[in-house]
Amino acid sequence: AELAKIVNRSAKILRIECAPEGAMEIASRSRGTPRIANRLLRRVRDYAEVQGDGAITHAIARFALDCLEIDPLGLDLMDRKYLSVMIEKFGGGPVGIETMSAALSEERGTLEDVHEPYLLQEGFIQRTPRGRVATPRAFTHLGLKVLREGGPQGDLF
């Protein structure tokens, strides 16, 4: 709700007509971050001007954010790719950051500073002494069957 107020305020400053439901949709996919909310507002505005009459409705916001591949929980394409690589190539982990970096062709710093904080905060991954591990929430979000708690090899004892 607080983030929706920020989106509405920014819309007024940018002279964008934005319905409250449209602002809520943008806010809900903004990872709780005003900077991201403002960036998404500008992207949705561009879409609304090209595909609609310039006004941001709930339907326009939802469709534009879907086109940008930002899901309802705020995960973007790279976040989902991170999770799917961890699960499909490495059995959900544990997997080291260097291995993930190589598998994704992405710099370690980008993964650690941009993608992992939100994935950790939202409970999609955990950091363990042995490496990163996908949580059951990551499996269900991607529509995959959750592996046993012990991982692909099961528990040791």
Backbone as JSON Lines, residues from 0, in Angstrom:
{"i":0,"aa":"A","n":[0.83,-1.19,0.0],"ca":[0.0,0.0,0.0],"c":[0.87,1.26,0.0]}
{"i":1,"aa":"E","n":[1.95,1.21,0.8],"ca":[2.87,2.36,0.85],"c":[3.56,2.57,-0.5]}
{"i":2,"aa":"L","n":[3.95,1.47,-1.13],"ca":[4.61,1.55,-2.42],"c":[3.64,2.04,-3.5]}
{"i":3,"aa":"A","n":[2.37,1.67,-3.38],"ca":[1.36,2.14,-4.33],"c":[1.21,3.66,-4.24]}
{"i":4,"aa":"K","n":[1.32,4.21,-3.03],"ca":[1.27,5.66,-2.86],"c":[2.45,6.31,-3.58]}
{"i":5,"aa":"I","n":[3.61,5.7,-3.47],"ca":[4.8,6.22,-4.15],"c":[4.6,6.18,-5.66]}
{"i":6,"aa":"V","n":[4.04,5.08,-6.18],"ca":[3.77,4.97,-7.61],"c":[2.77,6.05,-8.04]}
{"i":7,"aa":"N","n":[1.71,6.25,-7.27],"ca":[0.72,7.29,-7.6],"c":[1.35,8.68,-7.59]}
{"i":8,"aa":"R","n":[2.18,8.95,-6.59],"ca":[2.86,10.25,-6.5],"c":[3.77,10.47,-7.71]}
{"i":9,"aa":"S","n":[4.55,9.44,-8.05],"ca":[5.44,9.54,-9.21],"c":[4.64,9.72,-10.5]}
{"i":10,"aa":"A","n":[3.5,9.05,-10.6],"ca":[2.66,9.19,-11.79],"c":[2.18,10.63,-11.94]}
{"i":11,"aa":"K","n":[1.8,11.25,-10.82],"ca":[1.37,12.65,-10.88],"c":[2.51,13.56,-11.32]}
{"i":12,"aa":"I","n":[3.71,13.32,-10.78],"ca":[4.87,14.13,-11.15],"c":[5.17,13.98,-12.64]}
{"i":13,"aa":"L","n":[5.05,12.75,-13.15],"ca":[5.33,12.48,-14.57],"c":[4.12,12.77,-15.46]}
{"i":14,"aa":"R","n":[3.02,13.24,-14.84],"ca":[1.77,13.55,-15.55],"c":[1.24,12.32,-16.3]}
{"i":15,"aa":"I","n":[1.18,11.22,-15.56],"ca":[0.65,9.97,-16.1],"c":[-0.67,9.69,-15.4]}
{"i":16,"aa":"E","n":[-1.68,9.36,-16.19],"ca":[-2.96,8.95,-15.6],"c":[-2.83,7.49,-15.18]}
{"i":17,"aa":"C","n":[-2.96,7.25,-13.88],"ca":[-2.74,5.9,-13.35],"c":[-3.86,5.54,-12.38]}
{"i":18,"aa":"A","n":[-4.61,4.5,-12.71],"ca":[-5.68,4.02,-11.83],"c":[-5.05,3.41,-10.57]}
{"i":19,"aa":"P","n":[-5.75,3.49,-9.44],"ca":[-5.22,2.9,-8.2],"c":[-4.86,1.42,-8.34]}
{"i":20,"aa":"E","n":[-5.68,0.67,-9.11],"ca":[-5.4,-0.75,-9.32],"c":[-4.13,-0.95,-10.13]}
{"i":21,"aa":"G","n":[-3.89,-0.06,-11.09],"ca":[-2.66,-0.12,-11.88],"c":[-1.44,0.16,-11.02]}
{"i":22,"aa":"A","n":[-1.57,1.14,-10.13],"ca":[-0.47,1.46,-9.2],"c":[-0.19,0.28,-8.28]}
{"i":23,"aa":"M","n":[-1.26,-0.39,-7.81],"ca":[-1.08,-1.56,-6.93],"c":[-0.37,-2.7,-7.66]}
{"i":24,"aa":"E","n":[-0.72,-2.9,-8.92],"ca":[-0.08,-3.97,-9.71],"c":[1.41,-3.7,-9.87]}
{"i":25,"aa":"I","n":[1.76,-2.45,-10.19],"ca":[3.17,-2.08,-10.32],"c":[3.87,-2.25,-8.98]}
{"i":26,"aa":"A","n":[3.26,-1.77,-7.92],"ca":[3.86,-1.85,-6.58],"c":[4.08,-3.3,-6.16]}
{"i":27,"aa":"S","n":[3.13,-4.17,-6.46],"ca":[3.23,-5.56,-6.02],"c":[4.37,-6.31,-6.69]}
{"i":28,"aa":"R","n":[4.82,-5.83,-7.85],"ca":[5.9,-6.51,-8.57],"c":[7.23,-5.78,-8.44]}
{"i":29,"aa":"S","n":[7.32,-4.83,-7.51],"ca":[8.49,-3.96,-7.39],"c":[9.47,-4.36,-6.3]}
{"i":30,"aa":"R","n":[9.35,-5.56,-5.77],"ca":[10.28,-6.07,-4.76],"c":[10.34,-5.21,-3.51]}
{"i":31,"aa":"G","n":[9.3,-4.41,-3.28],"ca":[9.29,-3.55,-2.1],"c":[10.25,-2.38,-2.18]}
{"i":32,"aa":"T","n":[10.71,-2.05,-3.39],"ca":[11.74,-1.03,-3.58],"c":[11.2,0.13,-4.42]}
{"i":33,"aa":"P","n":[11.18,1.35,-3.85],"ca":[10.67,2.51,-4.6],"c":[11.39,2.76,-5.93]}
{"i":34,"aa":"R","n":[12.69,2.58,-5.96],"ca":[13.45,2.81,-7.19],"c":[12.96,1.87,-8.3]}
{"i":35,"aa":"I","n":[12.73,0.61,-7.95],"ca":[12.23,-0.36,-8.93],"c":[10.8,0.0,-9.33]}
{"i":36,"aa":"A","n":[9.99,0.41,-8.37],"ca":[8.6,0.81,-8.66],"c":[8.58,1.95,-9.67]}
{"i":37,"aa":"N","n":[9.44,2.94,-9.49],"ca":[9.49,4.08,-10.41],"c":[9.98,3.66,-11.79]}
{"i":38,"aa":"R","n":[10.94,2.75,-11.84],"ca":[11.44,2.26,-13.13],"c":[10.32,1.51,-13.86]}
{"i":39,"aa":"L","n":[9.6,0.65,-13.13],"ca":[8.51,-0.1,-13.75],"c":[7.37,0.82,-14.18]}
{"i":40,"aa":"L","n":[7.1,1.86,-13.4],"ca":[6.08,2.84,-13.78],"c":[6.41,3.44,-15.15]}
{"i":41,"aa":"R","n":[7.66,3.84,-15.34],"ca":[8.06,4.43,-16.62],"c":[7.93,3.42,-17.77]}
{"i":42,"aa":"R","n":[8.28,2.16,-17.51],"ca":[8.18,1.13,-18.55],"c":[6.71,0.86,-18.89]}
{"i":43,"aa":"V","n":[5.86,0.8,-17.87],"ca":[4.43,0.57,-18.1],"c":[3.81,1.77,-18.81]}
{"i":44,"aa":"R","n":[4.26,2.97,-18.46],"ca":[3.77,4.18,-19.15],"c":[4.08,4.09,-20.64]}
{"i":45,"aa":"D","n":[5.31,3.7,-20.98],"ca":[5.68,3.58,-22.39],"c":[4.75,2.6,-23.1]}
{"i":46,"aa":"Y","n":[4.49,1.48,-22.45],"ca":[3.6,0.48,-23.03],"c":[2.19,1.06,-23.2]}
{"i":47,"aa":"A","n":[1.7,1.76,-22.17],"ca":[0.35,2.33,-22.21],"c":[0.21,3.35,-23.33]}
{"i":48,"aa":"E","n":[1.27,4.11,-23.59],"ca":[1.21,5.12,-24.65],"c":[1.19,4.48,-26.03]}
{"i":49,"aa":"V","n":[1.88,3.36,-26.2],"ca":[1.95,2.7,-27.5],"c":[0.72,1.82,-27.74]}
{"i":50,"aa":"Q","n":[0.33,1.04,-26.74],"ca":[-0.74,0.06,-26.9],"c":[-2.12,0.55,-26.47]}
{"i":51,"aa":"G","n":[-2.16,1.6,-25.68],"ca":[-3.45,2.09,-25.18],"c":[-3.59,3.57,-25.41]}
{"i":52,"aa":"D","n":[-4.32,4.21,-24.5],"ca":[-4.54,5.66,-24.63],"c":[-3.62,6.45,-23.7]}
{"i":53,"aa":"G","n":[-2.64,5.79,-23.13],"ca":[-1.7,6.47,-22.24],"c":[-2.03,6.31,-20.77]}
{"i":54,"aa":"A","n":[-3.26,5.9,-20.46],"ca":[-3.66,5.7,-19.07],"c":[-3.24,4.31,-18.61]}
{"i":55,"aa":"I","n":[-2.8,4.23,-17.36],"ca":[-2.38,2.94,-16.8],"c":[-3.53,2.37,-15.99]}
{"i":56,"aa":"T","n":[-4.15,1.34,-16.54],"ca":[-5.2,0.6,-15.83],"c":[-4.57,-0.66,-15.24]}
{"i":57,"aa":"H","n":[-5.36,-1.39,-14.47],"ca":[-4.86,-2.66,-13.92],"c":[-4.49,-3.62,-15.06]}
{"i":58,"aa":"A","n":[-5.35,-3.72,-16.06],"ca":[-5.11,-4.64,-17.18],"c":[-3.86,-4.25,-17.95]}
{"i":59,"aa":"I","n":[-3.69,-2.95,-18.23],"ca":[-2.5,-2.48,-18.96],"c":[-1.24,-2.77,-18.15]}
{"i":60,"aa":"A","n":[-1.27,-2.47,-16.85],"ca":[-0.1,-2.7,-16.0],"c":[0.25,-4.17,-15.96]}
{"i":61,"aa":"R","n":[-0.76,-5.02,-15.76],"ca":[-0.51,-6.46,-15.69],"c":[0.07,-6.98,-17.0]}
{"i":62,"aa":"F","n":[-0.53,-6.57,-18.12],"ca":[-0.06,-7.05,-19.41],"c":[1.36,-6.55,-19.71]}
{"i":63,"aa":"A","n":[1.62,-5.27,-19.43],"ca":[2.95,-4.7,-19.68],"c":[4.01,-5.4,-18.84]}
{"i":64,"aa":"L","n":[3.72,-5.65,-17.56],"ca":[4.68,-6.32,-16.69],"c":[4.88,-7.77,-17.1]}
{"i":65,"aa":"D","n":[3.82,-8.41,-17.59],"ca":[3.97,-9.77,-18.12],"c":[4.86,-9.75,-19.35]}
{"i":66,"aa":"C","n":[4.7,-8.74,-20.22],"ca":[5.56,-8.62,-21.4],"c":[7.02,-8.4,-21.0]}
{"i":67,"aa":"L","n":[7.24,-7.69,-19.9],"ca":[8.59,-7.46,-19.39],"c":[9.12,-8.68,-18.64]}
{"i":68,"aa":"E","n":[8.3,-9.72,-18.55],"ca":[8.64,-10.98,-17.88],"c":[8.94,-10.79,-16.4]}
{"i":69,"aa":"I","n":[8.17,-9.91,-15.77],"ca":[8.25,-9.72,-14.32],"c":[7.01,-10.38,-13.74]}
{"i":70,"aa":"D","n":[7.22,-11.44,-12.97],"ca":[6.09,-12.22,-12.49],"c":[5.41,-11.55,-11.29]}
{"i":71,"aa":"P","n":[4.28,-12.09,-10.84],"ca":[3.54,-11.45,-9.74],"c":[4.32,-11.3,-8.43]}
{"i":72,"aa":"L","n":[5.38,-12.08,-8.25],"ca":[6.2,-11.94,-7.04],"c":[7.4,-11.02,-7.24]}
{"i":73,"aa":"G","n":[7.52,-10.45,-8.45],"ca":[8.6,-9.52,-8.71],"c":[9.86,-10.16,-9.28]}
{"i":74,"aa":"L","n":[9.83,-11.47,-9.54],"ca":[11.0,-12.13,-10.12],"c":[11.06,-11.84,-11.61]}
{"i":75,"aa":"D","n":[12.26,-11.52,-12.09],"ca":[12.42,-11.29,-13.52],"c":[12.98,-12.55,-14.18]}
{"i":76,"aa":"L","n":[13.25,-12.46,-15.46],"ca":[13.71,-13.62,-16.22],"c":[14.99,-14.2,-15.63]}
{"i":77,"aa":"M","n":[15.94,-13.35,-15.26],"ca":[17.21,-13.84,-14.72],"c":[17.03,-14.51,-13.36]}
{"i":78,"aa":"D","n":[16.14,-13.99,-12.53],"ca":[15.87,-14.63,-11.24],"c":[15.33,-16.04,-11.44]}
{"i":79,"aa":"R","n":[14.38,-16.18,-12.37],"ca":[13.8,-17.5,-12.64],"c":[14.82,-18.42,-13.28]}
{"i":80,"aa":"K","n":[15.69,-17.86,-14.13],"ca":[16.74,-18.67,-14.75],"c":[17.71,-19.17,-13.68]}
{"i":81,"aa":"Y","n":[18.07,-18.31,-12.72],"ca":[18.94,-18.68,-11.6],"c":[18.35,-19.88,-10.87]}
{"i":82,"aa":"L","n":[17.06,-19.78,-10.53],"ca":[16.41,-20.86,-9.8],"c":[16.31,-22.13,-10.63]}
{"i":83,"aa":"S","n":[15.95,-22.0,-11.9],"ca":[15.79,-23.2,-12.72],"c":[17.12,-23.89,-12.98]}
{"i":84,"aa":"V","n":[18.21,-23.13,-13.16],"ca":[19.53,-23.74,-13.33],"c":[19.93,-24.47,-12.06]}
{"i":85,"aa":"M","n":[19.72,-23.83,-10.91],"ca":[20.07,-24.46,-9.64],"c":[19.31,-25.77,-9.45]}
{"i":86,"aa":"I","n":[18.04,-25.77,-9.81],"ca":[17.2,-26.95,-9.6],"c":[17.44,-28.01,-10.67]}
{"i":87,"aa":"E","n":[17.44,-27.62,-11.94],"ca":[17.5,-28.59,-13.02],"c":[18.9,-29.12,-13.29]}
{"i":88,"aa":"K","n":[19.92,-28.28,-13.16],"ca":[21.29,-28.74,-13.42],"c":[21.99,-29.27,-12.18]}
{"i":89,"aa":"F","n":[21.6,-28.75,-11.01],"ca":[22.33,-29.1,-9.79],"c":[21.43,-29.71,-8.72]}
{"i":90,"aa":"G","n":[20.28,-30.22,-9.12],"ca":[19.4,-30.92,-8.2],"c":[18.92,-30.1,-7.02]}
{"i":91,"aa":"G","n":[18.9,-28.79,-7.17],"ca":[18.46,-27.92,-6.07],"c":[19.58,-27.49,-5.15]}
{"i":92,"aa":"G","n":[20.8,-27.98,-5.39],"ca":[21.94,-27.59,-4.58],"c":[22.28,-28.65,-3.56]}
{"i":93,"aa":"P","n":[23.3,-28.41,-2.76],"ca":[24.07,-27.16,-2.69],"c":[24.98,-26.98,-3.91]}
{"i":94,"aa":"V","n":[25.14,-25.72,-4.3],"ca":[25.99,-25.36,-5.42],"c":[26.71,-24.06,-5.09]}
{"i":95,"aa":"G","n":[27.98,-23.99,-5.44],"ca":[28.79,-22.81,-5.14],"c":[28.48,-21.65,-6.07]}
{"i":96,"aa":"I","n":[28.82,-20.46,-5.61],"ca":[28.54,-19.25,-6.39],"c":[29.35,-19.21,-7.68]}
{"i":97,"aa":"E","n":[30.59,-19.7,-7.65],"ca":[31.4,-19.71,-8.87],"c":[30.78,-20.63,-9.92]}
{"i":98,"aa":"T","n":[30.27,-21.76,-9.48],"ca":[29.62,-22.7,-10.39],"c":[28.36,-22.07,-10.98]}
{"i":99,"aa":"M","n":[27.57,-21.41,-10.15],"ca":[26.36,-20.73,-10.65],"c":[26.74,-19.63,-11.63]}
{"i":100,"aa":"S","n":[27.79,-18.9,-11.32],"ca":[28.26,-17.83,-12.18],"c":[28.62,-18.37,-13.57]}
{"i":101,"aa":"A","n":[29.36,-19.48,-13.59],"ca":[29.76,-20.09,-14.86],"c":[28.54,-20.63,-15.61]}
{"i":102,"aa":"A","n":[27.64,-21.29,-14.9],"ca":[26.46,-21.9,-15.53],"c":[25.53,-20.85,-16.14]}
{"i":103,"aa":"L","n":[25.48,-19.67,-15.53],"ca":[24.59,-18.61,-16.0],"c":[25.28,-17.59,-16.9]}
{"i":104,"aa":"S","n":[26.61,-17.72,-17.05],"ca":[27.4,-16.73,-17.79],"c":[27.15,-15.33,-17.24]}
{"i":105,"aa":"E","n":[27.17,-15.23,-15.94],"ca":[26.94,-13.96,-15.24],"c":[28.02,-13.79,-14.19]}
{"i":106,"aa":"E","n":[28.46,-12.55,-14.0],"ca":[29.52,-12.31,-13.01],"c":[29.05,-12.62,-11.61]}
{"i":107,"aa":"R","n":[29.97,-13.13,-10.82],"ca":[29.68,-13.48,-9.43],"c":[29.1,-12.27,-8.68]}
{"i":108,"aa":"G","n":[29.71,-11.11,-8.86],"ca":[29.27,-9.9,-8.16],"c":[27.83,-9.54,-8.49]}
{"i":109,"aa":"T","n":[27.45,-9.7,-9.76],"ca":[26.07,-9.4,-10.16],"c":[25.1,-10.35,-9.48]}
{"i":110,"aa":"L","n":[25.46,-11.63,-9.44],"ca":[24.59,-12.6,-8.77],"c":[24.46,-12.28,-7.29]}
{"i":111,"aa":"E","n":[25.59,-12.0,-6.63],"ca":[25.59,-11.75,-5.19],"c":[24.93,-10.43,-4.82]}
{"i":112,"aa":"D","n":[25.1,-9.41,-5.65],"ca":[24.62,-8.07,-5.3],"c":[23.23,-7.74,-5.85]}
{"i":113,"aa":"V","n":[22.86,-8.34,-6.98],"ca":[21.6,-7.98,-7.63],"c":[20.52,-9.04,-7.43]}
{"i":114,"aa":"H","n":[20.84,-10.28,-7.71],"ca":[19.81,-11.32,-7.73],"c":[19.61,-12.04,-6.4]}
{"i":115,"aa":"E","n":[20.7,-12.44,-5.77],"ca":[20.57,-13.25,-4.55],"c":[19.89,-12.56,-3.37]}
{"i":116,"aa":"P","n":[20.13,-11.27,-3.13],"ca":[19.48,-10.68,-1.95],"c":[17.96,-10.85,-1.93]}
{"i":117,"aa":"Y","n":[17.31,-10.61,-3.06],"ca":[15.85,-10.75,-3.1],"c":[15.43,-12.22,-3.01]}
{"i":118,"aa":"L","n":[16.18,-13.09,-3.68],"ca":[15.85,-14.52,-3.61],"c":[16.0,-15.05,-2.19]}
{"i":119,"aa":"L","n":[17.01,-14.57,-1.47],"ca":[17.19,-14.94,-0.06],"c":[16.07,-14.36,0.8]}
{"i":120,"aa":"Q","n":[15.81,-13.08,0.61],"ca":[14.8,-12.37,1.41],"c":[13.42,-13.0,1.27]}
{"i":121,"aa":"E","n":[13.1,-13.44,0.07],"ca":[11.78,-14.01,-0.19],"c":[11.72,-15.52,0.03]}
{"i":122,"aa":"G","n":[12.83,-16.11,0.45],"ca":[12.82,-17.52,0.8],"c":[12.88,-18.49,-0.37]}
{"i":123,"aa":"F","n":[13.47,-18.06,-1.5],"ca":[13.62,-18.96,-2.64],"c":[14.93,-19.75,-2.57]}
{"i":124,"aa":"I","n":[15.94,-19.18,-1.94],"ca":[17.22,-19.88,-1.77],"c":[17.71,-19.69,-0.35]}
{"i":125,"aa":"Q","n":[18.65,-20.55,0.04],"ca":[19.34,-20.41,1.32],"c":[20.83,-20.52,1.04]}
{"i":126,"aa":"R","n":[21.61,-19.81,1.83],"ca":[23.07,-19.97,1.77],"c":[23.46,-20.92,2.89]}
{"i":127,"aa":"T","n":[24.21,-21.94,2.55],"ca":[24.7,-22.88,3.55],"c":[26.22,-22.91,3.44]}
{"i":128,"aa":"P","n":[26.92,-23.5,4.41],"ca":[28.38,-23.61,4.3],"c":[28.82,-24.37,3.04]}
{"i":129,"aa":"R","n":[27.96,-25.24,2.52],"ca":[28.31,-26.03,1.33],"c":[27.9,-25.35,0.03]}
{"i":130,"aa":"G","n":[27.14,-24.28,0.1],"ca":[26.72,-23.59,-1.11],"c":[25.27,-23.16,-1.05]}
{"i":131,"aa":"R","n":[24.76,-22.67,-2.17],"ca":[23.38,-22.21,-2.25],"c":[22.45,-23.4,-2.46]}
{"i":132,"aa":"V","n":[21.27,-23.33,-1.85],"ca":[20.29,-24.41,-1.95],"c":[18.93,-23.8,-2.27]}
{"i":133,"aa":"A","n":[18.24,-24.4,-3.24],"ca":[16.88,-23.96,-3.57],"c":[15.92,-24.48,-2.5]}
{"i":134,"aa":"T","n":[15.0,-23.64,-2.07],"ca":[14.01,-24.03,-1.06],"c":[12.78,-24.63,-1.76]}
{"i":135,"aa":"P","n":[11.92,-25.3,-1.0],"ca":[10.68,-25.81,-1.6],"c":[9.87,-24.7,-2.3]}
{"i":136,"aa":"R","n":[9.94,-23.48,-1.79],"ca":[9.21,-22.37,-2.42],"c":[9.7,-22.13,-3.85]}
{"i":137,"aa":"A","n":[11.01,-22.29,-4.09],"ca":[11.55,-22.11,-5.44],"c":[10.98,-23.17,-6.38]}
{"i":138,"aa":"F","n":[10.93,-24.41,-5.92],"ca":[10.38,-25.49,-6.74],"c":[8.92,-25.2,-7.1]}
{"i":139,"aa":"T","n":[8.12,-24.88,-6.09],"ca":[6.7,-24.66,-6.34],"c":[6.46,-23.43,-7.2]}
{"i":140,"aa":"H","n":[7.27,-22.39,-7.03],"ca":[7.11,-21.18,-7.85],"c":[7.36,-21.48,-9.33]}
{"i":141,"aa":"L","n":[8.31,-22.37,-9.6],"ca":[8.61,-22.74,-10.98],"c":[7.71,-23.87,-11.48]}
{"i":142,"aa":"G","n":[6.82,-24.35,-10.61],"ca":[5.91,-25.42,-11.01],"c":[6.59,-26.78,-11.06]}
{"i":143,"aa":"L","n":[7.63,-26.97,-10.25],"ca":[8.37,-28.23,-10.25],"c":[8.08,-29.03,-8.99]}
{"i":144,"aa":"K","n":[8.27,-30.34,-9.08],"ca":[8.06,-31.21,-7.93],"c":[9.21,-30.99,-6.94]}
{"i":145,"aa":"V","n":[8.86,-30.82,-5.68],"ca":[9.86,-30.6,-4.63],"c":[10.61,-31.89,-4.37]}
{"i":146,"aa":"L","n":[11.96,-31.79,-4.39],"ca":[12.79,-32.95,-4.07],"c":[12.73,-33.22,-2.57]}
{"i":147,"aa":"R","n":[13.1,-34.41,-2.18],"ca":[13.17,-34.73,-0.74],"c":[14.12,-33.75,-0.07]}
{"i":148,"aa":"E","n":[13.9,-33.52,1.23],"ca":[14.71,-32.57,1.99],"c":[16.19,-32.87,1.91]}
{"i":149,"aa":"G","n":[16.57,-34.15,1.81],"ca":[17.98,-34.52,1.77],"c":[18.63,-34.24,0.43]}
{"i":150,"aa":"G","n":[17.9,-33.73,-0.52],"ca":[18.44,-33.45,-1.83],"c":[18.36,-34.67,-2.72]}
{"i":151,"aa":"P","n":[18.98,-34.63,-3.91],"ca":[18.84,-35.71,-4.88],"c":[19.44,-37.03,-4.38]}
{"i":152,"aa":"Q","n":[20.4,-36.99,-3.46],"ca":[21.03,-38.21,-2.96],"c":[20.4,-38.7,-1.67]}
{"i":153,"aa":"G","n":[19.48,-37.95,-1.12],"ca":[18.85,-38.32,0.14],"c":[19.74,-37.97,1.32]}
{"i":154,"aa":"D","n":[19.29,-38.31,2.5],"ca":[20.08,-38.04,3.7],"c":[21.2,-39.06,3.83]}
{"i":155,"aa":"L","n":[22.29,-38.66,4.47],"ca":[23.44,-39.52,4.64],"c":[23.15,-40.65,5.62]}
{"i":156,"aa":"F","n":[22.43,-40.34,6.68],"ca":[22.13,-41.37,7.7],"c":[20.65,-41.54,7.89]}
